[in-house]
Short mmCIF file of C-alpha atoms and ligand atoms in Angstrom, two decimals:
data_model
loop_
_atom_site.label_atom_id
_atom_site.label_comp_id
_atom_site.label_asym_id
_atom_site.label_seq_id
_atom_site.Cartn_x
_atom_site.Cartn_y
_atom_site.Cartn_z
CA MET A 1473 88.07 183.64 -68.29
CA PRO A 1474 90.09 185.86 -70.71
CA SER A 1475 90.20 183.84 -74.02
CA PRO A 1476 93.76 182.37 -74.56
CA PRO A 1477 96.38 184.07 -76.44
CA ALA A 1478 96.19 183.86 -80.46
CA SER A 1479 98.54 180.87 -81.42
CA THR A 1480 100.34 180.68 -84.65
CA TYR A 1481 100.61 176.95 -84.26
CA ARG A 1482 98.93 174.62 -87.06
CA GLY A 1483 99.16 171.07 -86.67
CA ARG A 1484 97.06 168.82 -89.34
CA LEU A 1485 95.48 165.13 -89.13
CA ALA A 1486 96.31 163.42 -92.67
CA PRO A 1487 94.10 160.28 -92.82
CA SER A 1488 94.48 157.99 -95.98
CA PRO A 1489 90.56 156.71 -96.95
CA THR A 1490 92.17 153.65 -98.06
CA GLY A 1491 90.88 151.47 -94.87
CA LEU A 1492 89.25 151.79 -91.56
CA LEU A 1493 91.33 153.70 -88.89
CA HIS A 1494 92.83 151.67 -86.61
CA LEU A 1495 94.32 152.08 -82.62
CA GLY A 1496 97.29 152.94 -84.08
CA HIS A 1497 95.60 155.95 -85.74
CA ALA A 1498 93.78 156.76 -83.04
CA ARG A 1499 97.04 157.14 -80.94
CA THR A 1500 98.56 159.51 -83.24
CA PHE A 1501 95.53 161.53 -83.68
CA PHE A 1502 94.67 161.76 -79.94
CA ALA A 1503 98.68 163.49 -79.86
CA ALA A 1504 98.10 165.59 -82.48
CA HIS A 1505 94.72 166.93 -81.05
CA ALA A 1506 96.75 167.16 -77.94
CA ARG A 1507 99.42 169.18 -78.83
CA ALA A 1508 97.24 171.50 -81.12
CA ARG A 1509 94.59 172.43 -78.63
CA ASN A 1510 97.56 172.76 -75.67
CA ALA A 1511 99.34 175.36 -77.97
CA HIS A 1512 96.02 177.19 -78.66
CA GLY A 1513 96.42 176.50 -82.16
CA THR A 1514 94.36 175.45 -85.46
CA LEU A 1515 93.92 172.01 -86.10
CA ILE A 1516 93.69 170.85 -89.98
CA LEU A 1517 92.11 167.89 -91.19
CA ARG A 1518 93.56 166.90 -94.87
CA ASN A 1519 92.03 164.11 -96.91
CA GLU A 1520 95.11 162.03 -98.29
CA ASP A 1521 93.04 160.43 -101.05
CA LEU A 1522 95.87 160.63 -104.06
CA ASP A 1523 95.51 156.84 -104.24
CA GLN A 1524 92.63 156.45 -106.21
CA GLN A 1525 92.97 152.61 -106.82
CA ARG A 1526 92.54 152.16 -102.79
CA SER A 1527 90.55 155.14 -101.57
CA ARG A 1528 87.02 155.12 -101.16
CA PRO A 1529 84.16 157.42 -100.18
CA GLU A 1530 82.86 154.93 -97.51
CA PHE A 1531 86.33 154.95 -95.78
CA TYR A 1532 86.08 158.40 -95.96
CA ASP A 1533 83.14 158.93 -94.20
CA ALA A 1534 83.80 156.57 -91.65
CA MET A 1535 87.04 158.14 -90.89
CA ILE A 1536 85.02 161.30 -90.34
CA GLU A 1537 82.48 159.20 -88.07
CA ASP A 1538 85.33 157.68 -86.10
CA LEU A 1539 87.13 160.87 -85.50
CA HIS A 1540 83.98 162.42 -84.21
CA TRP A 1541 83.47 159.50 -81.74
CA LEU A 1542 87.06 159.59 -80.59
CA GLY A 1543 86.02 163.23 -79.68
CA ILE A 1544 88.67 164.82 -81.64
CA ASP A 1545 87.27 167.68 -83.14
CA TRP A 1546 89.49 170.31 -86.05
CA ASP A 1547 88.69 173.87 -87.47
CA GLU A 1548 89.62 173.42 -90.98
CA GLY A 1549 88.66 170.42 -93.04
CA PRO A 1550 87.07 168.86 -96.39
CA ASP A 1551 83.79 168.84 -94.41
CA ILE A 1552 83.96 172.50 -93.04
CA GLY A 1553 85.97 174.32 -95.61
CA GLY A 1554 88.57 176.75 -94.37
CA PRO A 1555 91.16 179.60 -95.77
CA PHE A 1556 93.52 176.70 -97.62
CA ALA A 1557 90.70 175.01 -99.28
CA PRO A 1558 90.36 172.27 -100.73
CA TYR A 1559 91.54 169.89 -98.24
CA SER A 1560 91.07 166.45 -100.41
CA GLN A 1561 94.39 165.96 -102.22
CA SER A 1562 92.70 164.86 -105.48
CA GLN A 1563 91.65 168.44 -105.88
CA ARG A 1564 95.12 169.85 -105.58
CA LEU A 1565 97.03 168.31 -108.45
CA ALA A 1566 97.68 171.94 -109.77
CA SER A 1567 99.75 172.75 -106.78
CA TYR A 1568 101.59 169.57 -107.33
CA LEU A 1569 102.44 169.69 -110.68
CA VAL A 1570 103.88 173.58 -110.29
CA ALA A 1571 106.10 172.04 -107.72
CA PHE A 1572 107.28 169.06 -110.18
CA ASN A 1573 108.38 171.42 -112.47
CA GLN A 1574 110.21 173.34 -110.38
CA LEU A 1575 112.09 170.47 -109.26
CA ARG A 1576 112.33 169.38 -112.87
CA ASN A 1577 113.60 172.57 -114.16
CA THR A 1578 116.24 172.36 -111.54
CA GLY A 1579 117.64 169.43 -112.11
CA PHE A 1580 116.44 167.46 -109.11
CA LEU A 1581 114.79 164.81 -111.11
CA TYR A 1582 115.43 162.38 -113.47
CA PRO A 1583 112.63 160.04 -115.90
CA CYS A 1584 112.81 156.63 -114.55
CA THR A 1585 111.23 153.57 -116.52
CA CYS A 1586 111.88 150.49 -114.29
CA THR A 1587 108.51 148.53 -113.68
CA ARG A 1588 107.55 147.27 -110.43
CA LYS A 1589 108.74 144.00 -111.54
CA ASP A 1590 112.23 145.58 -112.58
CA LEU A 1591 112.35 146.87 -109.19
CA ALA A 1592 111.41 143.69 -107.55
CA LEU A 1593 113.93 141.80 -109.14
CA ALA A 1594 116.51 144.58 -108.45
CA ALA A 1595 115.75 144.12 -104.66
CA SER A 1596 115.96 140.63 -104.60
CA ALA A 1597 119.52 140.48 -106.43
CA PRO A 1598 121.95 139.09 -104.11
CA HIS A 1599 123.98 142.41 -103.84
CA GLU A 1600 120.88 144.05 -103.06
CA ASP A 1601 119.97 144.70 -99.25
CA THR A 1602 117.27 142.22 -98.82
CA ALA A 1603 115.95 143.04 -95.33
CA ALA A 1604 112.02 142.89 -95.61
CA PRO A 1605 110.87 146.51 -96.57
CA THR A 1606 108.44 148.32 -94.28
CA GLU A 1607 106.14 150.83 -95.53
CA ASP A 1608 108.40 153.34 -94.69
CA ASP A 1609 111.66 151.15 -96.17
CA ASP A 1610 111.18 150.98 -99.84
CA PRO A 1611 113.82 149.13 -101.18
CA ILE A 1612 116.90 151.40 -102.14
CA TYR A 1613 116.38 151.94 -106.01
CA PRO A 1614 119.42 150.72 -107.42
CA GLY A 1615 120.07 153.45 -109.98
CA THR A 1616 119.03 151.88 -113.38
CA CYS A 1617 117.66 154.64 -114.93
CA ARG A 1618 119.88 157.25 -112.93
CA PRO A 1619 122.15 159.44 -115.62
CA VAL A 1620 125.68 159.38 -114.96
CA PRO A 1621 126.37 163.01 -114.15
CA GLY A 1622 128.05 165.29 -117.51
CA SER A 1623 126.55 162.44 -119.43
CA PRO A 1624 123.77 163.46 -122.65
CA GLU A 1625 121.09 162.03 -120.51
CA SER A 1626 121.63 164.10 -117.83
CA SER A 1627 121.25 167.54 -119.57
CA LEU A 1628 117.58 168.82 -119.46
CA LYS A 1629 116.95 169.49 -122.92
CA ASN A 1630 117.18 165.29 -123.66
CA LEU A 1631 114.41 164.84 -120.83
CA PRO A 1632 111.32 163.41 -122.37
CA SER A 1633 108.89 166.45 -122.79
CA SER A 1634 105.75 164.80 -121.52
CA HIS A 1635 105.97 164.17 -117.79
CA SER A 1636 103.02 161.35 -117.69
CA ALA A 1637 104.93 158.54 -119.98
CA VAL A 1638 107.48 157.93 -117.45
CA ASN A 1639 108.25 157.91 -113.57
CA TRP A 1640 110.19 160.87 -111.97
CA ARG A 1641 112.37 159.99 -109.32
CA PHE A 1642 114.53 162.66 -107.04
CA ARG A 1643 118.03 162.35 -107.04
CA VAL A 1644 119.24 162.03 -103.19
CA PRO A 1645 122.53 163.21 -102.53
CA ASP A 1646 124.37 160.14 -101.74
CA GLY A 1647 126.38 159.52 -98.62
CA GLU A 1648 124.83 163.28 -97.25
CA ALA A 1649 123.45 163.21 -93.37
CA ILE A 1650 119.73 164.23 -93.20
CA SER A 1651 119.50 165.16 -89.61
CA PHE A 1652 116.55 166.85 -87.41
CA HIS A 1653 115.22 167.30 -84.12
CA ASP A 1654 112.00 165.14 -83.37
CA GLN A 1655 110.08 166.73 -80.63
CA HIS A 1656 109.43 163.28 -79.34
CA PHE A 1657 112.31 161.19 -80.26
CA GLY A 1658 115.19 163.93 -80.29
CA PRO A 1659 117.90 164.27 -82.66
CA ARG A 1660 117.55 161.98 -85.87
CA GLN A 1661 120.12 161.33 -88.72
CA PHE A 1662 119.61 159.39 -91.75
CA ILE A 1663 121.93 158.81 -94.76
CA ALA A 1664 120.98 159.26 -98.25
CA GLY A 1665 122.02 156.63 -100.79
CA ARG A 1666 122.63 154.19 -97.42
CA ASP A 1667 119.15 154.72 -95.30
CA PHE A 1668 117.01 155.24 -98.42
CA GLY A 1669 117.53 155.91 -102.49
CA ASP A 1670 116.40 157.92 -105.11
CA PHE A 1671 112.46 158.12 -104.29
CA LEU A 1672 109.53 158.64 -106.65
CA VAL A 1673 108.15 162.28 -106.89
CA TRP A 1674 105.33 161.86 -109.66
CA ARG A 1675 104.20 158.68 -110.89
CA ARG A 1676 103.63 157.58 -114.72
CA ASP A 1677 99.85 157.53 -114.01
CA ALA A 1678 100.09 161.17 -113.62
CA VAL A 1679 99.63 161.02 -109.85
CA PRO A 1680 102.25 162.89 -107.32
CA SER A 1681 103.96 160.71 -104.79
CA TYR A 1682 102.80 160.70 -101.19
CA GLN A 1683 106.10 162.81 -100.58
CA LEU A 1684 105.59 165.63 -103.02
CA ALA A 1685 101.93 166.24 -102.21
CA CYS A 1686 102.77 166.13 -98.72
CA VAL A 1687 105.33 168.80 -98.61
CA VAL A 1688 103.05 170.94 -101.30
CA ASP A 1689 100.30 170.81 -98.71
CA ASP A 1690 102.10 171.35 -95.34
CA ASP A 1691 103.75 174.39 -96.93
CA ALA A 1692 100.58 175.39 -98.71
CA MET A 1693 98.70 174.77 -95.69
CA ARG A 1694 100.89 176.86 -93.37
CA ILE A 1695 101.60 173.48 -90.84
CA THR A 1696 103.87 174.49 -88.35
CA GLU A 1697 104.37 171.12 -86.51
CA VAL A 1698 103.80 167.82 -88.18
CA VAL A 1699 102.75 165.27 -85.96
CA ARG A 1700 102.81 161.32 -87.39
CA GLY A 1701 103.57 157.58 -86.91
CA ALA A 1702 107.50 156.77 -86.46
CA ASP A 1703 106.84 154.59 -89.36
CA LEU A 1704 107.54 157.73 -91.45
CA LEU A 1705 110.47 158.84 -89.89
CA LYS A 1706 112.77 158.27 -92.95
CA SER A 1707 109.92 159.73 -95.17
CA THR A 1708 110.77 162.84 -92.87
CA ALA A 1709 114.50 162.65 -94.40
CA ARG A 1710 113.36 162.62 -98.08
CA GLN A 1711 110.87 165.35 -97.43
CA LEU A 1712 113.60 167.43 -95.96
CA LEU A 1713 115.26 167.26 -99.21
CA LEU A 1714 112.02 168.20 -101.02
CA TYR A 1715 111.70 171.46 -98.55
CA HIS A 1716 115.45 172.17 -99.26
CA ALA A 1717 115.24 171.47 -103.08
CA LEU A 1718 112.04 173.80 -103.47
CA LYS A 1719 113.42 176.58 -100.73
CA LEU A 1720 110.66 176.34 -98.47
CA LEU A 1721 111.07 176.11 -94.46
CA PRO A 1722 110.51 172.79 -93.07
CA PRO A 1723 107.82 172.29 -89.98
CA ALA A 1724 109.16 171.24 -86.68
CA TRP A 1725 107.99 167.23 -86.43
CA TYR A 1726 106.83 165.11 -83.55
CA HIS A 1727 106.65 161.33 -84.30
CA CYS A 1728 104.82 159.36 -82.22
CA PRO A 1729 106.02 155.14 -81.19
CA LEU A 1730 103.93 152.80 -83.38
CA VAL A 1731 101.42 150.65 -81.55
CA THR A 1732 101.74 146.77 -81.91
CA ASP A 1733 99.27 144.40 -81.10
CA SER A 1734 99.74 141.76 -78.53
CA ALA A 1735 102.34 139.55 -80.84
CA GLY A 1736 104.41 142.81 -80.97
CA GLN A 1737 103.18 142.92 -85.04
CA ARG A 1738 102.55 146.57 -86.38
CA LEU A 1739 98.83 147.45 -86.58
CA ALA A 1740 97.90 148.12 -90.62
CA LYS A 1741 94.94 149.11 -91.36
CA ARG A 1742 93.59 145.90 -92.91
CA HIS A 1743 94.68 144.52 -89.34
CA ASP A 1744 90.40 144.78 -88.76
CA ALA A 1745 90.88 143.29 -84.95
CA LEU A 1746 91.76 146.51 -83.41
CA SER A 1747 89.79 149.25 -85.81
CA ILE A 1748 88.34 151.68 -84.26
CA ARG A 1749 85.23 150.11 -85.37
CA THR A 1750 85.52 147.12 -83.91
CA LEU A 1751 86.82 148.61 -80.56
CA ARG A 1752 84.01 150.36 -80.55
CA ARG A 1753 81.45 147.62 -81.34
CA GLN A 1754 83.06 145.67 -78.15
CA GLY A 1755 82.19 148.47 -75.65
CA ARG A 1756 85.29 150.64 -75.54
CA THR A 1757 85.05 153.85 -75.23
CA PRO A 1758 87.48 156.83 -76.48
CA GLN A 1759 88.84 157.28 -73.04
CA GLU A 1760 89.89 153.66 -72.49
CA LEU A 1761 91.60 153.82 -75.65
CA LEU A 1762 93.03 157.33 -74.73
CA GLN A 1763 94.48 155.95 -71.88
CA SER A 1764 96.25 153.06 -73.38
CA ALA A 1765 97.33 156.06 -75.75
CA SER A 1766 99.42 157.86 -73.56
CA PHE A 1767 103.01 157.65 -74.25
N1 LIG B 2953 98.19 159.57 -95.20
C1 LIG B 2953 99.60 159.13 -94.37
C2 LIG B 2953 98.82 158.23 -94.06
O1 LIG B 2953 97.69 157.77 -93.81
C3 LIG B 2953 99.78 160.11 -93.43
C4 LIG B 2953 100.94 161.19 -93.77
C5 LIG B 2953 101.26 161.79 -92.50
O2 LIG B 2953 101.04 161.99 -91.72
O3 LIG B 2953 102.41 162.64 -93.21
O4 LIG B 2953 99.43 156.98 -93.47
#
């Protein structure tokens, strides 16, 4: 048989080693794998281990083993290397810092000294939207530290010289519609300032946010399509703002429907009942998981 034509498709699997993979991950990763293989493309494994409090080597080992057991293979990754190494985010801080400085110097960011407690209080104030936040649904930042345009604080020279003492937020263009075409859900649109607010780009503990690291890596690793769970649809809107601000070309998007348990609850990593480990121990096969995963 002649070999398939070379493809420019580059997809990625981007698990965080902060817990055991569950059925929801399996479904997303089956979809990412199938889309890359159907396109005769390249699939990358990226280890999203920026959260140093929660990332653990044993979860990294478990994730590699679970992916192998599921029959998912990849062409570049932390375990096998590749042209865009390193593939673990904890080893890529220098490139995040370059992007952070670019955003900061072009005026897209402002320093924020609000503590988690301040934000929790603001989120529960009666005038704020108190709808229970999901993972992708941070409460809208109330704007406490947002400089008023034209004020002395909004001038770059008055910003703190160290990036490490404060959090840095991206100032979203209030009221602007962020639209994109999703390969699964079709056209999507979110309104900046209404559906999501000024979001964190750099944390006071010198760690970039997921949003920044993801954009920098997907661009650096030449990803042409991002396949991930529908819980990250709003993050895609946030990331599109970062692509625009950094003058980068965004990839295509394919969001997978979320998996819920029999009670209709979203699967989380702590939901051990449906971890791949547990299903495996119960004698379920990857084929069974794949069948229940078609959408
Ligand atoms: N590391 C993220 C997670 O585990 C996935 C991010 C993404 O696919 O963009 O949820």
